[in-house]
Amino acid sequence: MSKILIIADHDGSNLNAATAKCVACANQIAGAEIHVAIFAEDGSAVAAQASALDAVSKVLKVDNPANKSPLAAVIAPQVTAIAAGYTHVFGASTTFGKDLMPRVAALLGVNQISDLMEVVDAHTFKRPIYAGNAIVTVESPADQITVATVRTASFTASGQGGSATIEFAAVTAAIPTHTRYIELKAGKSDRPDLQTASTVVSGGRALGSAEKFQLIYDLADALGAGVGASRAAVDAGYVPNELQVGQTGKIIAPELYIAIGISGAIQHITGIKDAGTIVAINKDEDAPIFEIADIGLVGDLFSVVPELQAALK
Amino acid sequence: MDKILVGLKRVVDYNVRVRVKSDGSGVDIEGAKMSINPFDEIALEEALRIKERGEASEVIVVSIGPSEAQQQLRTGLAMGADRAILIETGETIDALTGAKILLEVVKKESPDLVIVGKQAIDNDNNQTAQMLAALWDRPQATFASKVEFSDGVAKVTREVDVGLETIEIDLPAVISADLRLNEPRYVKLPDIMKAKKKPLEQIPVADLGIEIGEQIKEVKFEAPAQRQKGIVVQDVAGLVAALKDKGLL
Ligand SMILES: Cc1cc2nc3c(=O)[nH]c(=O)nc-3n(C[C@H](O)[C@H](O)[C@H](O)COP(=O)(O)OP(=O)(O)OC[C@H]3O[C@@H](n4cnc5c(N)ncnc54)[C@H](O)[C@@H]3O)c2cc1C
């Protein structure tokens, strides 16, 4: 039988929605017993949220002052210390999970399956490669622990009708001091979070400047949407890095995605493949984005967007 | 610091749209243009800038791959690396084995810093830096967008989901490069000529005594589900109507 340990992604007080999707993924393995581990300075608040997730039977709280900040080098040896007895260890494909899980895998002496997108059975999974141009089915050896990161856009979050027991887990692990946390500069925004928003409006290089990118923010606000961007818009400094959507940014699955002045490079498209409806506004009718858009509008964004904004009033 | 080791992987160029073979046995990359993994190019550029600032004395590029990966190493030498090492193998190397191989090179060269790209654009694994750091029992700073050094310590700004995180790591350490760390230089023709004379050491993987074999088996390849091309509307009124139609407004 499968016994799965999921490493919670959190900010000290709130459980990241990605963890609920990770639980949903684990729950697709038949008969799995699912535990969630929380590494924090004081994991009480996060543990309460994790215990409410359907399909979770136990929450392990690993409280330690060293776990105040999400440092992979600090947390990995503690994960390894509690991993014995589990058949699988999963983390979300967030930057926290991507940083931590390969370190855990290497300490356990196994490989990692990155961006798991579909469960075939307890040891067979699908994952995207080549920026999503191909999907590969992989098999992990049944006699080894399976370590994976979960592509959260592929799963619907686990419900919240659960009531798992919460336990304090004592961990003996040598915690290194060679890695020290300094600070986090988090973008502050009252808008819906890009990763969980049901509507996302994204802007590309065509916006031309940070000032003009305001058009995108205004439209997003009119729609109650989150804001995203192409790599070109981030590189040009119109918006901060956390707004990048794509192969190397965020992989998202909103119900509605509106791409404005974005050409539709494969590296961008791979981040929105699971969106419900894709709208493209671009002045070039041959832009590749139109190949995958459900609704396309050929036009100059500097006239179309204000017009759309007005129509929404 | 003395040496910086940079990993360069030979991958299908990012402009090539790869296709799955019709029998599902793999991805068809026959004759495709091959390049240095773009993230590794950024890693090398950073190493070169550190050296050019006088903060390091030697930049070594290392690749694990077929004999043809010499091309990518030569490009790395033309960009400015001092010497190259090719760990030669015709087989597919999984991430853990790759990290074990790099660890052998690390033991031999004792670099103060290893920089690799955050992911290779073929398998999109995003594991090598983390695994090498774990096996080496040294710090890791992944997804770096800014790196500064002082007194054996690196201060690294990392691109994380919520913004920019800064950490401090003791050297030696492993850093993985994100897109915005720098913009790599173009190679100039005279540099390509010069690079031909720079040392490139070829070591058969067997000489390292590491067991090669895939733990995780790739059993089947398939094309991704395709999105269908939708409708084109003529104007904003058409767009609003189409959105209302789908219940999205
Ligand atoms: C290793 C690697 C990783 C990458 N990762 C990512 C990633 O994660 N995410 C990502 O987005 N990209 C990524 N890229 C970059 C990607 O290849 C493209 O370069 C990028 O997505 C282009 O951004 P863009 O569409 O905004 O710009 P462009 O390609 O320049 O497109 C601008 C578009 O705007 C249109 N336009 C111009 N003016 C107007 C106007 N007035 N009105 C309407 N339309 C207008 C043009 O017709 C054009 O289609 C990556 C690249 C590499 C090599």
XYZ file of C-alpha atoms and ligand atoms in Angstrom:
615
model
C 0.000 0.000 0.000
C 1.132 3.528 -0.694
C 2.005 5.808 2.182
C 2.585 9.319 0.927
C 4.285 12.221 2.658
C 3.531 15.678 1.314
C 5.737 18.607 2.241
C 3.515 21.634 2.850
C 4.235 24.918 1.121
C 3.361 27.845 3.396
C 4.455 31.284 4.535
C 4.359 30.644 8.271
C 0.681 31.420 8.670
C -1.100 30.320 5.502
C -1.016 27.031 3.674
C -0.323 27.601 -0.043
C -3.204 26.449 -2.274
C -0.649 24.390 -4.198
C -0.483 21.929 -1.300
C -4.192 21.089 -1.616
C -3.571 20.281 -5.283
C -0.619 18.135 -4.315
C -2.916 16.222 -1.939
C -5.438 15.780 -4.762
C -2.671 14.291 -6.912
C -1.573 11.898 -4.151
C -5.176 10.887 -3.610
C -5.315 9.550 -7.168
C -2.995 6.758 -6.094
C -5.407 4.017 -5.090
C -5.657 3.362 -1.374
C -2.997 5.897 -0.469
C -2.510 6.970 3.132
C -1.634 10.652 2.968
C 0.303 12.648 5.552
C 1.273 16.306 5.339
C 4.452 17.562 7.019
C 4.854 21.179 8.039
C 8.296 22.586 8.629
C 7.932 25.903 10.445
C 8.988 27.823 13.500
C 5.487 27.272 14.844
C 3.333 25.309 12.420
C 0.074 25.421 14.417
C -1.929 27.702 12.119
C -0.778 25.951 8.956
C -1.347 22.517 10.517
C -4.955 23.414 11.253
C -5.494 24.287 7.591
C -3.751 21.134 6.378
C -5.788 18.931 8.717
C -8.968 20.172 7.038
C -7.912 18.860 3.620
C -9.888 15.853 2.400
C -7.884 12.633 2.129
C -5.214 13.709 4.612
C -5.104 11.349 7.599
C -2.266 12.871 9.584
C -0.468 16.198 9.833
C 3.091 16.198 11.142
C 4.316 19.392 12.692
C 8.084 19.830 12.711
C 8.572 22.998 14.711
C 12.074 24.409 14.933
C 13.356 27.999 15.027
C 15.623 27.014 12.112
C 12.505 26.380 10.015
C 11.339 29.984 10.222
C 12.519 30.561 6.644
C 12.084 28.159 3.743
C 15.721 27.134 3.211
C 16.133 23.889 1.262
C 19.504 23.072 2.811
C 17.962 23.349 6.295
C 14.713 21.509 5.617
C 15.985 18.704 3.330
C 17.852 16.723 6.029
C 14.770 16.920 8.273
C 12.538 15.594 5.487
C 14.962 12.728 4.939
C 14.878 11.985 8.655
C 11.094 11.438 8.645
C 10.823 9.893 5.161
C 11.504 6.314 6.326
C 8.385 4.193 6.028
C 6.872 6.260 3.240
C 6.584 4.979 -0.316
C 6.322 8.475 -1.820
C 7.391 12.008 -0.896
C 5.665 14.759 -2.863
C 6.008 18.533 -2.978
C 4.295 21.100 -5.191
C 6.114 22.499 -8.236
C 6.325 25.892 -6.575
C 9.701 27.577 -6.261
C 9.820 26.193 -2.695
C 9.150 22.627 -3.874
C 11.474 22.881 -6.859
C 14.276 24.088 -4.601
C 13.734 21.537 -1.848
C 12.634 18.238 -3.378
C 15.661 17.427 -5.567
C 17.862 17.973 -2.516
C 15.667 15.545 -0.585
C 15.785 13.027 -3.449
C 19.574 13.168 -3.654
C 19.904 12.718 0.123
C 17.637 9.679 -0.177
C 19.754 8.407 -3.093
C 16.927 8.427 -5.620
C 15.928 10.393 -8.686
C 13.035 12.800 -8.754
C 10.049 12.998 -11.061
C 9.578 16.703 -11.815
C 6.212 18.266 -12.617
C 4.123 15.132 -12.278
C 0.937 15.872 -14.245
C -0.960 12.579 -14.234
C -1.067 9.500 -12.051
C -1.324 6.245 -14.020
C -0.672 3.992 -11.023
C 1.393 4.079 -7.833
C 4.661 3.987 -9.779
C 3.686 5.190 -13.233
C 3.208 8.869 -13.971
C 3.117 11.364 -16.811
C 5.140 14.560 -17.028
C 5.824 17.219 -19.666
C 9.214 17.668 -21.324
C 10.536 20.048 -24.013
C 8.427 22.956 -22.752
C 5.346 20.760 -22.944
C 5.951 19.698 -26.561
C 5.978 16.086 -25.441
C 4.523 14.102 -22.573
C 6.516 11.206 -21.210
C 5.233 8.308 -19.138
C 7.774 7.355 -16.494
C 8.040 4.409 -14.123
C 9.761 4.683 -10.799
C 11.167 1.496 -9.237
C 8.670 -0.034 -6.786
C 11.448 -0.960 -4.336
C 12.529 2.666 -3.893
C 10.920 5.710 -2.381
C 9.380 7.862 -5.141
C 10.148 11.563 -4.875
C 8.189 13.958 -7.074
C 7.121 17.535 -7.558
C 3.528 17.976 -8.651
C 2.479 20.250 -11.526
C -0.362 21.852 -9.626
C -2.173 23.255 -12.696
C -3.027 19.649 -13.583
C -5.042 18.993 -10.422
C -8.131 20.395 -8.746
C -7.553 21.222 -5.090
C -8.641 18.674 -2.508
C -11.806 19.667 -0.620
C -11.818 20.921 2.944
C -14.082 18.532 4.800
C -11.324 16.601 6.521
C -10.181 16.446 10.116
C -6.774 14.793 10.227
C -4.967 14.290 13.504
C -2.112 16.694 14.154
C 1.056 15.289 15.690
C 4.282 16.860 16.754
C 7.151 15.064 15.021
C 10.504 14.988 16.750
C 13.277 15.067 14.199
C 16.943 14.385 14.704
C 18.950 15.850 11.864
C 22.127 17.870 11.597
C 20.980 21.315 10.497
C 23.582 23.255 8.523
C 24.394 26.906 9.198
C 26.103 27.504 5.842
C 22.886 28.896 4.356
C 21.273 31.973 5.887
C 18.078 33.747 5.054
C 18.270 37.505 4.628
C 15.002 38.846 3.282
C 12.010 38.473 1.025
C 10.811 41.320 -1.142
C 7.296 40.216 -1.928
C 5.206 42.051 -4.447
C 2.247 43.598 -2.643
C -1.023 43.475 -4.450
C -4.695 43.437 -3.580
C -5.434 41.690 -6.855
C -6.259 37.990 -7.012
C -3.169 35.807 -6.893
C -1.907 34.939 -10.377
C -1.662 31.261 -9.510
C -5.224 30.849 -8.254
C -7.185 33.646 -9.982
C -10.124 32.483 -12.103
C -9.415 35.240 -14.627
C -5.944 36.423 -15.617
C -5.065 39.343 -17.890
C -1.507 39.221 -19.251
C 0.524 41.766 -21.146
C 3.562 41.351 -23.380
C 6.371 43.316 -24.928
C 3.867 45.308 -26.994
C 2.902 47.357 -23.930
C 6.177 49.204 -24.361
C 6.711 50.583 -20.854
C 5.854 50.154 -17.204
C 3.563 53.195 -17.439
C 1.621 51.789 -20.338
C 1.336 48.413 -18.602
C -1.187 50.230 -16.401
C -3.685 49.466 -19.174
C -3.391 45.788 -18.242
C -3.802 46.473 -14.524
C -6.870 48.611 -15.183
C -8.512 45.967 -17.342
C -7.680 43.313 -14.743
C -9.271 45.419 -12.027
C -12.413 45.897 -14.099
C -12.629 42.103 -14.418
C -11.544 41.259 -10.872
C -8.647 39.422 -12.473
C -5.065 38.576 -11.604
C -2.241 39.998 -13.716
C 0.416 38.076 -15.643
C 3.084 38.881 -18.204
C 5.346 37.369 -20.826
C 9.034 36.999 -20.203
C 9.727 39.877 -22.571
C 7.579 42.210 -20.454
C 9.365 41.099 -17.275
C 12.841 41.325 -18.836
C 12.054 44.838 -20.038
C 11.183 45.802 -16.472
C 7.495 46.621 -17.090
C 6.482 44.272 -14.268
C 8.181 42.250 -11.497
C 9.414 38.696 -12.067
C 6.655 37.017 -10.083
C 4.186 37.872 -12.857
C 5.946 35.790 -15.522
C 3.812 33.056 -17.016
C 5.384 30.148 -18.888
C 7.902 27.339 -18.975
C 10.158 29.103 -16.554
C 7.585 31.238 -14.810
C 4.204 30.192 -13.478
C 2.095 27.419 -14.927
C -1.508 28.506 -14.464
C -4.999 27.250 -15.220
C -7.491 30.114 -14.920
C -11.000 29.819 -16.361
C -10.291 32.828 -18.565
C -6.877 33.981 -19.815
C -6.578 37.183 -21.822
C -3.240 37.585 -23.637
C -2.623 41.121 -24.821
C 0.287 41.986 -27.105
C 1.838 38.560 -26.539
C 3.059 36.646 -29.593
C 2.502 33.163 -28.189
C 6.002 31.657 -28.030
C 5.984 27.982 -27.045
C 7.627 28.878 -23.720
C 4.703 31.163 -22.915
C 1.964 28.829 -24.182
C 3.178 25.978 -22.018
C 2.189 28.048 -18.993
C -1.455 28.449 -20.063
C -2.300 25.130 -21.729
C -4.752 24.230 -19.007
C -6.650 27.514 -19.096
C -10.390 27.258 -19.747
C -10.810 29.944 -22.401
C -7.922 31.824 -23.992
C -8.543 35.241 -25.511
C -5.835 36.846 -27.657
C -5.597 40.475 -28.631
C -2.767 41.099 -31.076
C -2.290 43.363 -34.074
C -0.556 40.657 -36.109
C -3.105 38.219 -37.496
C -0.328 35.658 -38.016
C 0.815 35.715 -34.388
C 1.108 32.110 -33.111
C -1.090 32.932 -30.120
C -4.098 32.840 -32.486
C -3.393 29.143 -33.176
C -4.444 28.258 -29.655
C -6.793 31.110 -28.768
C -10.479 30.294 -28.310
C -11.385 33.881 -29.131
C -9.063 36.071 -31.190
C -9.287 39.760 -31.881
C -6.874 41.307 -34.381
C -6.274 44.905 -33.476
C -4.115 47.535 -31.829
C -4.224 46.977 -28.093
C -3.941 50.708 -27.415
C -7.385 51.213 -28.913
C -8.932 47.789 -28.213
C -8.149 47.649 -24.490
C -9.605 51.064 -23.557
C -12.653 50.217 -25.668
C -13.063 46.891 -23.878
C -12.601 48.638 -20.565
C -15.410 51.047 -21.466
C -17.665 48.218 -22.637
C -17.299 46.502 -19.279
C -18.674 49.463 -17.345
C 38.139 32.913 -5.264
C 40.124 30.541 -7.369
C 38.033 28.339 -9.650
C 34.491 28.440 -10.935
C 33.056 25.322 -12.530
C 30.191 25.768 -14.977
C 27.974 22.979 -16.316
C 27.053 23.189 -20.013
C 24.469 20.780 -21.374
C 24.070 20.093 -25.072
C 20.363 20.350 -25.888
C 18.073 20.845 -28.866
C 18.052 24.573 -29.658
C 15.150 26.408 -28.045
C 13.819 27.508 -31.436
C 13.326 23.929 -32.618
C 9.861 22.557 -32.164
C 10.424 18.924 -31.320
C 7.955 16.207 -32.218
C 7.196 12.865 -30.702
C 8.059 9.868 -32.912
C 4.967 8.200 -34.295
C 5.723 4.930 -32.473
C 5.930 6.731 -29.143
C 9.481 5.516 -28.542
C 10.976 8.931 -28.081
C 11.287 12.450 -29.352
C 12.516 12.990 -32.891
C 15.598 15.178 -32.710
C 17.436 13.738 -35.729
C 19.373 16.502 -37.403
C 17.944 19.165 -35.102
C 20.101 22.171 -34.332
C 21.902 21.641 -31.027
C 23.002 24.395 -28.659
C 24.146 25.128 -25.156
C 21.151 24.985 -22.819
C 20.163 28.699 -22.580
C 20.220 28.690 -18.787
C 23.744 27.222 -18.800
C 24.830 29.988 -21.145
C 23.619 32.460 -18.522
C 25.529 30.484 -15.876
C 28.717 30.736 -17.930
C 28.213 34.454 -18.608
C 27.959 35.040 -14.858
C 31.140 33.086 -14.181
C 32.966 35.089 -16.838
C 31.770 38.379 -15.362
C 32.928 37.308 -11.906
C 36.336 36.494 -13.347
C 36.465 39.747 -15.320
C 35.750 41.680 -12.123
C 38.872 40.043 -10.722
C 36.932 37.931 -8.249
C 37.949 34.566 -9.702
C 40.986 33.324 -11.547
C 39.746 30.441 -13.676
C 36.501 29.363 -15.337
C 36.179 25.692 -16.267
C 33.270 24.414 -18.369
C 32.155 20.824 -17.999
C 29.677 18.812 -19.999
C 28.376 15.267 -19.687
C 27.356 13.884 -23.042
C 28.324 12.469 -26.405
C 31.508 13.336 -28.247
C 29.550 15.997 -30.173
C 29.134 17.989 -26.951
C 32.676 19.208 -27.683
C 30.955 21.745 -29.954
C 29.111 23.300 -27.043
C 32.247 23.245 -24.914
C 34.155 24.998 -27.717
C 31.449 27.644 -27.798
C 31.889 28.011 -24.052
C 35.635 28.397 -24.529
C 34.982 30.985 -27.244
C 32.777 32.900 -24.820
C 35.774 33.069 -22.518
C 36.101 29.929 -20.395
C 39.713 28.890 -19.752
C 39.400 25.161 -20.229
C 36.853 22.427 -20.757
C 36.129 18.928 -19.546
C 33.879 16.478 -21.376
C 32.663 13.479 -19.459
C 31.899 11.328 -22.438
C 28.941 8.990 -22.635
C 26.533 7.967 -25.334
C 23.864 7.079 -22.819
C 21.066 9.131 -21.328
C 22.149 10.228 -17.891
C 19.495 10.794 -15.254
C 19.747 13.771 -12.915
C 21.114 11.876 -9.918
C 23.791 10.164 -11.989
C 24.618 13.513 -13.571
C 25.040 15.029 -10.120
C 27.263 12.120 -9.047
C 29.427 12.634 -12.120
C 29.680 16.371 -11.449
C 30.621 15.576 -7.854
C 33.602 13.562 -9.158
C 34.682 16.560 -11.232
C 34.205 18.780 -8.179
C 36.396 16.478 -6.074
C 39.098 16.604 -8.722
C 38.987 20.356 -9.346
C 37.944 21.694 -5.912
C 36.113 24.748 -7.284
C 34.955 27.527 -4.949
C 31.767 27.849 -6.898
C 29.710 25.757 -9.276
C 27.155 27.513 -11.473
C 24.657 25.646 -13.642
C 21.421 26.626 -15.356
C 18.277 26.187 -13.284
C 16.856 23.713 -15.761
C 17.712 22.110 -19.072
C 15.147 22.863 -21.736
C 15.013 19.258 -22.952
C 13.798 17.362 -19.892
C 12.908 20.495 -17.894
C 13.994 18.689 -14.728
C 15.361 21.522 -12.608
C 17.342 19.182 -10.344
C 21.066 19.204 -11.053
C 22.152 22.109 -8.846
C 20.106 20.898 -5.893
C 21.314 17.302 -6.192
C 24.947 18.245 -6.586
C 24.729 20.545 -3.553
C 23.128 17.742 -1.519
C 25.741 15.141 -2.463
C 28.562 17.642 -1.924
C 26.979 18.649 1.394
C 27.279 22.318 0.464
C 24.823 25.239 0.150
C 22.602 25.813 -2.860
C 21.149 29.046 -4.172
C 18.722 28.203 -6.943
C 16.960 30.490 -9.475
C 19.543 33.247 -8.984
C 18.922 36.668 -10.505
C 21.755 38.497 -8.740
C 24.989 37.323 -7.115
C 27.538 39.253 -5.032
C 30.618 38.045 -3.190
C 32.555 39.074 -0.121
C 34.894 37.129 2.159
C 33.976 33.622 1.112
C 30.280 34.366 1.194
C 27.862 34.799 -1.696
C 24.768 36.932 -1.357
C 22.233 35.641 -3.840
C 18.901 37.106 -4.892
C 16.509 34.385 -5.985
C 13.382 34.598 -8.131
C 10.646 32.958 -6.078
C 6.879 32.711 -6.611
C 6.060 35.711 -4.452
C 8.931 37.991 -5.421
C 12.655 38.185 -4.743
C 14.314 36.349 -1.879
C 17.858 37.028 -0.728
C 19.992 34.437 1.004
C 23.610 34.227 2.056
C 25.675 31.116 1.456
C 29.182 30.103 2.481
C 31.503 29.047 -0.320
C 32.057 26.586 -1.817
C 28.502 26.378 -3.034
C 26.268 25.653 -5.988
C 24.240 28.354 -7.734
C 21.587 27.800 -10.405
C 21.021 30.593 -12.910
C 17.627 32.046 -13.764
C 16.821 34.043 -16.895
C 17.377 37.498 -15.517
C 20.818 36.917 -13.992
C 22.414 38.470 -17.097
C 22.302 38.579 -20.870
C 24.990 36.325 -22.350
C 27.515 37.824 -24.754
C 27.749 36.926 -28.404
C 30.795 35.008 -29.512
C 33.085 36.790 -31.910
C 34.909 35.069 -34.741
C 38.465 35.680 -33.429
C 37.382 34.135 -30.134
C 36.231 31.016 -31.933
C 39.697 30.703 -33.446
C 41.359 31.247 -30.082
C 39.072 28.702 -28.454
C 40.441 25.976 -30.692
C 43.748 26.174 -28.854
C 42.274 26.044 -25.369
C 42.503 22.721 -23.499
C 39.565 20.329 -23.746
C 39.962 17.164 -21.719
C 37.870 14.112 -22.634
C 37.191 11.588 -19.889
C 35.201 8.420 -20.624
C 32.454 8.134 -18.042
C 33.654 4.598 -17.226
C 36.851 6.078 -15.779
C 34.860 7.656 -12.968
C 33.602 4.328 -11.654
C 30.015 5.489 -11.441
C 27.242 3.077 -12.210
C 25.168 4.318 -15.114
C 21.607 3.247 -15.494
C 18.212 4.742 -15.500
C 16.372 4.386 -12.214
C 13.312 6.063 -13.609
C 12.289 4.449 -16.880
C 10.813 6.488 -19.700
C 8.297 4.041 -21.104
C 6.230 6.040 -23.563
C 6.224 9.416 -25.299
C 3.137 11.122 -26.647
C 2.159 14.446 -28.119
C 0.413 16.819 -25.716
C -3.318 17.386 -26.001
C -3.739 20.113 -28.615
C -5.905 23.129 -28.072
C -8.193 23.826 -31.002
C -8.056 27.082 -32.879
C -11.163 29.017 -31.938
C -13.122 31.871 -33.446
C -11.954 35.290 -34.559
C -14.144 38.238 -33.622
C -14.158 41.490 -35.566
C -14.341 44.044 -32.788
C -14.747 44.665 -29.071
C -18.508 44.224 -29.286
C -17.920 40.790 -30.819
C -15.458 39.920 -28.052
C -17.869 40.946 -25.308
C -20.661 38.947 -26.956
C -18.431 35.852 -27.274
C -17.412 36.092 -23.613
C -21.033 36.474 -22.519
C -21.887 33.470 -24.675
C -19.436 31.358 -22.712
C -20.772 32.705 -19.436
C -17.465 34.421 -18.706
C -18.870 37.910 -18.333
C 14.937 29.220 -22.075
C 13.792 30.137 -22.352
C 12.764 30.221 -21.442
C 11.694 31.075 -21.664
N 10.678 31.129 -20.754
C 9.624 31.939 -20.990
C 8.518 32.012 -20.094
O 8.483 31.339 -19.054
N 7.495 32.836 -20.386
C 7.465 33.616 -21.526
O 6.493 34.356 -21.724
N 8.500 33.561 -22.363
C 9.571 32.763 -22.130
N 10.620 32.769 -23.010
C 10.659 33.793 -24.079
C 9.813 33.476 -25.286
O 10.558 32.671 -26.177
C 9.421 34.785 -26.010
O 10.576 35.489 -26.345
C 8.527 35.692 -25.174
O 7.438 34.963 -24.642
C 8.020 36.826 -26.029
O 7.256 37.736 -25.295
P 6.140 38.621 -25.992
O 5.143 37.731 -26.638
O 5.666 39.588 -25.002
O 6.975 39.448 -27.049
P 7.028 39.352 -28.638
O 7.320 37.972 -29.089
O 7.909 40.440 -29.077
O 5.546 39.640 -29.089
C 4.935 40.876 -29.001
C 3.602 40.746 -29.705
O 2.875 41.943 -29.549
C 2.209 42.251 -30.772
N 1.993 43.684 -30.800
C 2.924 44.671 -30.945
N 2.337 45.882 -30.864
C 1.021 45.665 -30.650
C -0.098 46.516 -30.475
N 0.030 47.842 -30.481
N -1.308 45.948 -30.291
C -1.460 44.604 -30.288
N -0.437 43.754 -30.447
C 0.796 44.278 -30.622
C 3.119 41.732 -31.851
O 2.360 41.448 -33.022
C 3.703 40.491 -31.213
O 2.939 39.332 -31.530
C 11.680 31.896 -22.810
C 12.724 31.804 -23.727
C 13.766 30.939 -23.508
C 14.876 30.865 -24.493
